[in-house]
Coordinates of C-alpha atoms and ligand atoms in Angstrom, one line a residue:
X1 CA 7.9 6.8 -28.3
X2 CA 5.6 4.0 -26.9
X3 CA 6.6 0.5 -27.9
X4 CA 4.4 -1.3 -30.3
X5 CA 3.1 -4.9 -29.6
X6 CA 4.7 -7.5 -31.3
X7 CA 2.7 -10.9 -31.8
X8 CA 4.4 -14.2 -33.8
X9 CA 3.1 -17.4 -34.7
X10 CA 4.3 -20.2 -37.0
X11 CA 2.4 -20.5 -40.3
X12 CA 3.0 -22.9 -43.2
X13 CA 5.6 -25.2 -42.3
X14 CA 8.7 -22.8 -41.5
X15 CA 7.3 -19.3 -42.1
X16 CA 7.3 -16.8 -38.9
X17 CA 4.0 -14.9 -39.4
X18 CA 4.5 -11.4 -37.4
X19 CA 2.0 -8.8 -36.5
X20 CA 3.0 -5.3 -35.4
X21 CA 0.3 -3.2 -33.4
X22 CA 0.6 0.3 -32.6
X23 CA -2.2 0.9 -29.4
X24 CA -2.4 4.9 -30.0
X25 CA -3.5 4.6 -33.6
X26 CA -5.0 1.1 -33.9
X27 CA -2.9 0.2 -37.0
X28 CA -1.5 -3.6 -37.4
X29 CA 0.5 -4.4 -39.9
X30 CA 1.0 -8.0 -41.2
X31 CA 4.9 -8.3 -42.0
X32 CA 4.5 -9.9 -45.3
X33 CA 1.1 -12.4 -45.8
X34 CA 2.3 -16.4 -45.8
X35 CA -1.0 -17.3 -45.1
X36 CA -4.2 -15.5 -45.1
X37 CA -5.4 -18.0 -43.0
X38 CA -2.9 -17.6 -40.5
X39 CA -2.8 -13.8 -40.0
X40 CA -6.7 -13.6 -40.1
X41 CA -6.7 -16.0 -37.1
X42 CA -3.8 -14.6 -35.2
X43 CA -5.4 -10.9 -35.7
X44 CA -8.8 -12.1 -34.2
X45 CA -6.6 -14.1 -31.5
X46 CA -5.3 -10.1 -30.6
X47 CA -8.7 -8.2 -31.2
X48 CA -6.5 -6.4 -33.6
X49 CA -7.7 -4.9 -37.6
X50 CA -5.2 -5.3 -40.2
X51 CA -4.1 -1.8 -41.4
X52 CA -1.1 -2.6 -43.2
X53 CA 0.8 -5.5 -44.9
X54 CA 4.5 -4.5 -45.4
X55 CA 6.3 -7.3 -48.1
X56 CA 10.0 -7.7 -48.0
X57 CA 9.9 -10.2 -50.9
X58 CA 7.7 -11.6 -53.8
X59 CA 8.1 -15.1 -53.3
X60 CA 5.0 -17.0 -52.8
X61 CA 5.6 -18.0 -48.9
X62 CA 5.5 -14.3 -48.4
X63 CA 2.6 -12.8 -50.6
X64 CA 0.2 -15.7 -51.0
X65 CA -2.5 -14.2 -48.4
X66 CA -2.2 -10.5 -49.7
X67 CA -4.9 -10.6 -51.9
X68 CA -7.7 -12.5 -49.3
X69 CA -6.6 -9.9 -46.8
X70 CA -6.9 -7.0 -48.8
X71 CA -10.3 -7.4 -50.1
X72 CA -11.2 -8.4 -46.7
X73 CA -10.1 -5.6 -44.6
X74 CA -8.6 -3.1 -47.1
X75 CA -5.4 -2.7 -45.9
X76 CA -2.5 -1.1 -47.6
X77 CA 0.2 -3.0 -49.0
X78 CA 3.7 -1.6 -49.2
X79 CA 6.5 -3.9 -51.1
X80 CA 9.7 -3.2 -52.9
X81 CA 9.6 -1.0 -55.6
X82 CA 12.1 -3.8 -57.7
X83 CA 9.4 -6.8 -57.6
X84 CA 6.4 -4.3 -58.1
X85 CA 5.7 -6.5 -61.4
X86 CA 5.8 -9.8 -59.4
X87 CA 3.6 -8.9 -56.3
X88 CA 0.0 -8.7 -57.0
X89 CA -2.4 -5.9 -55.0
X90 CA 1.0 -3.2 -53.9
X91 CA -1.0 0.3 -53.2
X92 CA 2.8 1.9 -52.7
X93 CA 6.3 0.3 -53.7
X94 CA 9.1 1.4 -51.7
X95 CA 13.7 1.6 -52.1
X96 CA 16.5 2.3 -49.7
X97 CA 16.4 6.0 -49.1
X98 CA 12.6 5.9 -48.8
X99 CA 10.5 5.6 -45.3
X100 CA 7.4 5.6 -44.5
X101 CA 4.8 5.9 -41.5
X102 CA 3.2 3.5 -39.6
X103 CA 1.1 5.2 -36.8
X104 CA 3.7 7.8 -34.9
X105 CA 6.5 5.7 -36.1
X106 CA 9.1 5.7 -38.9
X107 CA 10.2 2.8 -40.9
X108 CA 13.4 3.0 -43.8
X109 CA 13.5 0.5 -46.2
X110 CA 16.9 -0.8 -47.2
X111 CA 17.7 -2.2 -50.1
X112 CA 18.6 -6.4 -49.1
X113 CA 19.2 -8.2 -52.9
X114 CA 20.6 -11.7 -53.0
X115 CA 17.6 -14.1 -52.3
X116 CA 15.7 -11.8 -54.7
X117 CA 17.0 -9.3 -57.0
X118 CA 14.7 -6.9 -55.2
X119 CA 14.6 -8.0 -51.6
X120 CA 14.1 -5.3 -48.7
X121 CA 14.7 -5.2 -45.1
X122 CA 12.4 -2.5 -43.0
X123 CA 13.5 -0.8 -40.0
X124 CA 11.9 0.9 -37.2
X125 CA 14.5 2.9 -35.5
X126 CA 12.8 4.4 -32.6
X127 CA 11.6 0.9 -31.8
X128 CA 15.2 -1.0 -32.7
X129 CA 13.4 -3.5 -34.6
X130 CA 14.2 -4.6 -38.1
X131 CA 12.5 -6.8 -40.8
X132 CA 14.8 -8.8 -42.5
X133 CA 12.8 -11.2 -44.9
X134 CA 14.7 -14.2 -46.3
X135 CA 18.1 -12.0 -46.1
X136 CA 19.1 -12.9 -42.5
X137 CA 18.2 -16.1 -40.7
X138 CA 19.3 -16.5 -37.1
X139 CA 22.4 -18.3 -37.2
X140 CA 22.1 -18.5 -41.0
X141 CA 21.6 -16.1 -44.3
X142 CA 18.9 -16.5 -47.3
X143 CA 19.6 -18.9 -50.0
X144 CA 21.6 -16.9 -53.2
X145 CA 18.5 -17.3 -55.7
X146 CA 18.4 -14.1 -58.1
X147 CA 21.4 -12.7 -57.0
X148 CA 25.1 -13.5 -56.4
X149 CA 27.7 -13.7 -53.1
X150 CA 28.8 -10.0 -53.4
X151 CA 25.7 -8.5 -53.3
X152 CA 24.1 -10.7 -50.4
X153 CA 27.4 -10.1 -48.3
X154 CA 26.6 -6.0 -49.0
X155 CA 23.1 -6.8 -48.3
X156 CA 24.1 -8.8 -44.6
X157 CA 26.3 -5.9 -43.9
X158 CA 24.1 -3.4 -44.0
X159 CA 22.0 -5.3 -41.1
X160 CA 25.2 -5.6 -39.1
X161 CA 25.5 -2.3 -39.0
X162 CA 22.0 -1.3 -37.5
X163 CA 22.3 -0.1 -34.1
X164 CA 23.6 -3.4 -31.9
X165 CA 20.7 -3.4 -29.5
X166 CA 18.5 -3.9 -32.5
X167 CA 15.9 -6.7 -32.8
X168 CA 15.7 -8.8 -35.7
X169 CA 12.8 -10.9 -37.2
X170 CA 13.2 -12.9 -40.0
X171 CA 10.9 -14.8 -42.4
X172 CA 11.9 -18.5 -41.1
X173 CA 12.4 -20.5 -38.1
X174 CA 15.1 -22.7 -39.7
X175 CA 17.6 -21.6 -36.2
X176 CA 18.3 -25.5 -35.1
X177 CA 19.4 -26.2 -38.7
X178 CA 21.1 -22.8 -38.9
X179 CA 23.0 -23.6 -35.3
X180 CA 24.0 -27.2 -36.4
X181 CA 25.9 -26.1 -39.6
X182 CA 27.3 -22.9 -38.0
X183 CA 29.0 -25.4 -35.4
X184 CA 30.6 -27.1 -38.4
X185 CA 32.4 -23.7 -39.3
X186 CA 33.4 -22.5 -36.1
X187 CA 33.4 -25.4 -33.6
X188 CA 35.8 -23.3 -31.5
X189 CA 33.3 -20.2 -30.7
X190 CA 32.0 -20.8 -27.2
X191 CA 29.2 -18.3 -27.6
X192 CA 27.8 -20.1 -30.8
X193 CA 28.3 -23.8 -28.7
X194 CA 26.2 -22.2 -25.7
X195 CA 23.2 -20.5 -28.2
X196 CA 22.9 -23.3 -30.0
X197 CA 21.8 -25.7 -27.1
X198 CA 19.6 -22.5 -26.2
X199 CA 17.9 -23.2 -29.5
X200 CA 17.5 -26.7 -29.3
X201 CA 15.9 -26.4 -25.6
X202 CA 13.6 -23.4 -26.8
X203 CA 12.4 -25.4 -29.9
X204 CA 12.1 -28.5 -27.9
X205 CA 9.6 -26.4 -25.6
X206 CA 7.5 -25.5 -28.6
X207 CA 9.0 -21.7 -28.6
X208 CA 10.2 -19.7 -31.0
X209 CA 14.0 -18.6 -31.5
X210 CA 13.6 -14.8 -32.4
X211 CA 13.7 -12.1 -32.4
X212 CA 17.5 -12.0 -32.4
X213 CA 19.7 -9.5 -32.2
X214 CA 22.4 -7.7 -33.9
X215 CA 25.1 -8.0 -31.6
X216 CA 24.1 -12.1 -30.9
X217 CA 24.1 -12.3 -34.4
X218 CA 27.9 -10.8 -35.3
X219 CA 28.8 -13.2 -32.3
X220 CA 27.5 -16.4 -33.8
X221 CA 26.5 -15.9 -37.5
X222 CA 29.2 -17.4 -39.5
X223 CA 27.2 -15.8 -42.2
X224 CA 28.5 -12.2 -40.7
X225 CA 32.1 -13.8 -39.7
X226 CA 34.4 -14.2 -42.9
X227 CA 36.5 -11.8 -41.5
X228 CA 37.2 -13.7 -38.2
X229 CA 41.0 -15.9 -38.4
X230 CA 39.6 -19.5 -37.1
X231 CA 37.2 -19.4 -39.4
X232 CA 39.5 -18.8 -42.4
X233 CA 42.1 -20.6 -41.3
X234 CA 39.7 -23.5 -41.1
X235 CA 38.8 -22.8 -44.7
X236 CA 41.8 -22.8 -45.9
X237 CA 41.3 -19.2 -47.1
X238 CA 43.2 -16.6 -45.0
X239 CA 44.5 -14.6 -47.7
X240 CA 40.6 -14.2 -49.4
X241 CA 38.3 -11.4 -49.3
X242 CA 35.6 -11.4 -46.9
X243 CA 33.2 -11.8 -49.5
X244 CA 35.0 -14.9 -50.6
X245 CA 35.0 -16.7 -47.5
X246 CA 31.5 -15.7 -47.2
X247 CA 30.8 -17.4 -50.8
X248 CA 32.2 -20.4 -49.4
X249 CA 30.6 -20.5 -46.1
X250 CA 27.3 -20.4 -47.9
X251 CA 28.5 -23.4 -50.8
X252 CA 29.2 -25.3 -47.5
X253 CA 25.5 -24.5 -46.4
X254 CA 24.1 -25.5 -49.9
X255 CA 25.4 -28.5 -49.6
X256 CA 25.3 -29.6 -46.3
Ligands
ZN301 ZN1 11.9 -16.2 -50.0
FE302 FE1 10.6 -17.5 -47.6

């Protein structure tokens, strides 16, 4: 299966705009629409026509530009099923268990609730590339707004259990912030000490610090490591559920 084109670009403050191009078909999708602005000028940047704009979540950073895009180009707009009521101008809604086409390729949808009750993640298999929304940050994890710890830890574990070679994008460049705070929950992990200077010097470059990567992730998301000894045992909460430690891991992050 040929590999399809990825293009990213900043938009708003903190929002990763992403375009995905298949060459055999022509089709582009916009992973979600932050900005109408933004995509329009990143697909002229590419010569590409938007075909597609695939929605993980209905808040406002993600859906604002769907409706300028639309009438402009007449894309299709695929979004989860559970915020069909909130997200203005969906031609299909989609659940876990469902996939769909785009061009030669197949994308699931999983089911990703926490930040929103209705939150999805989109994966293309044959390309090992998933779309995570505001579920997975690298180095971090969504903030708990409509749902609660349980179901955002079931929603992170289903990512960490894609293939580990997959490639992860994710709906905000928040990774030096992320890295910073992971360092205060596991100072001892030698992996997460070495990525997060990586980050610093990449941002301080002007570049951008995804995709990442499943395996990279289980190492240094402390997000996806309740279950690891140092880190309870730094917690004071050995004995705890992982879903427990988790919980507290991202209190910590709330307030920090
Ligand atoms: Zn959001
Ligand atoms: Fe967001």
């Amino acid at each position: 299966m040929s590999r399809l084109d990825v293009h990213q670009f900043m938009c708003r403050s903190d929002n990763f705009g992403v375009l995905i191009h298949d060459r055999e078909s022509g089709l582009t999708a916009s992973i979600d629409a932050p900005d109408a602005d933004a995509v329009r000028r990143a697909l002229a940047e590419k010569g590409w026509r938007l075909s597609h704009i695939l929605v993980t979540h209905h808040h406002a950073d993600h859906t604002d530009g769907i409706a300028a895009l639309k009438s402009e180009t007449g894309c299709k707009v695929i979004g989860p099923k559970a915020e069909a009521a909130k997200i203005q101008g969906l031609d299909e809604v989609v659940a876990e268990g469902n996939s769909f086409k785009f061009g030669p390729h197949r994308v699931d949808v999983l089911d990703t609730p926490g930040h929103t009750a209705g939150h999805i993640s989109l994966v293309i298999p044959d390309q090992k590339m998933a779309f995570v929304g505001d579920t997975l940050f690298v180095m971090g994890c969504g903030r708990i707004i409509e749902g609660d710890p349980q179901m955002m830890w079931t929603s992170l574990q289903k990512i960490a259990r894609l293939p580990a070679d997959t490639e992860l994008y994710c709906g905000h460049e928040y990774t030096v912030a992320n890295a910073r705070f992971a360092l205060t929950i596991e100072p001892g992990n030698d992996k997460l000490v070495a990525r997060a200077a990586e980050v610093v010097a990449l941002r301080a470059r002007d570049q951008l610090t995804q995709p990442t990567r499943v395996d990279i992730e289980l190492e240094t998301n402390p997000f996806l490591r309740p279950a690891v000894l140092a880190i309870r045992e730094r917690l004071g909460m050995a004995d705890k559920k992982d879903w427990e430690v988790f919980a507290e891991i991202r209190e910590r992050k709330n307030r920090s």
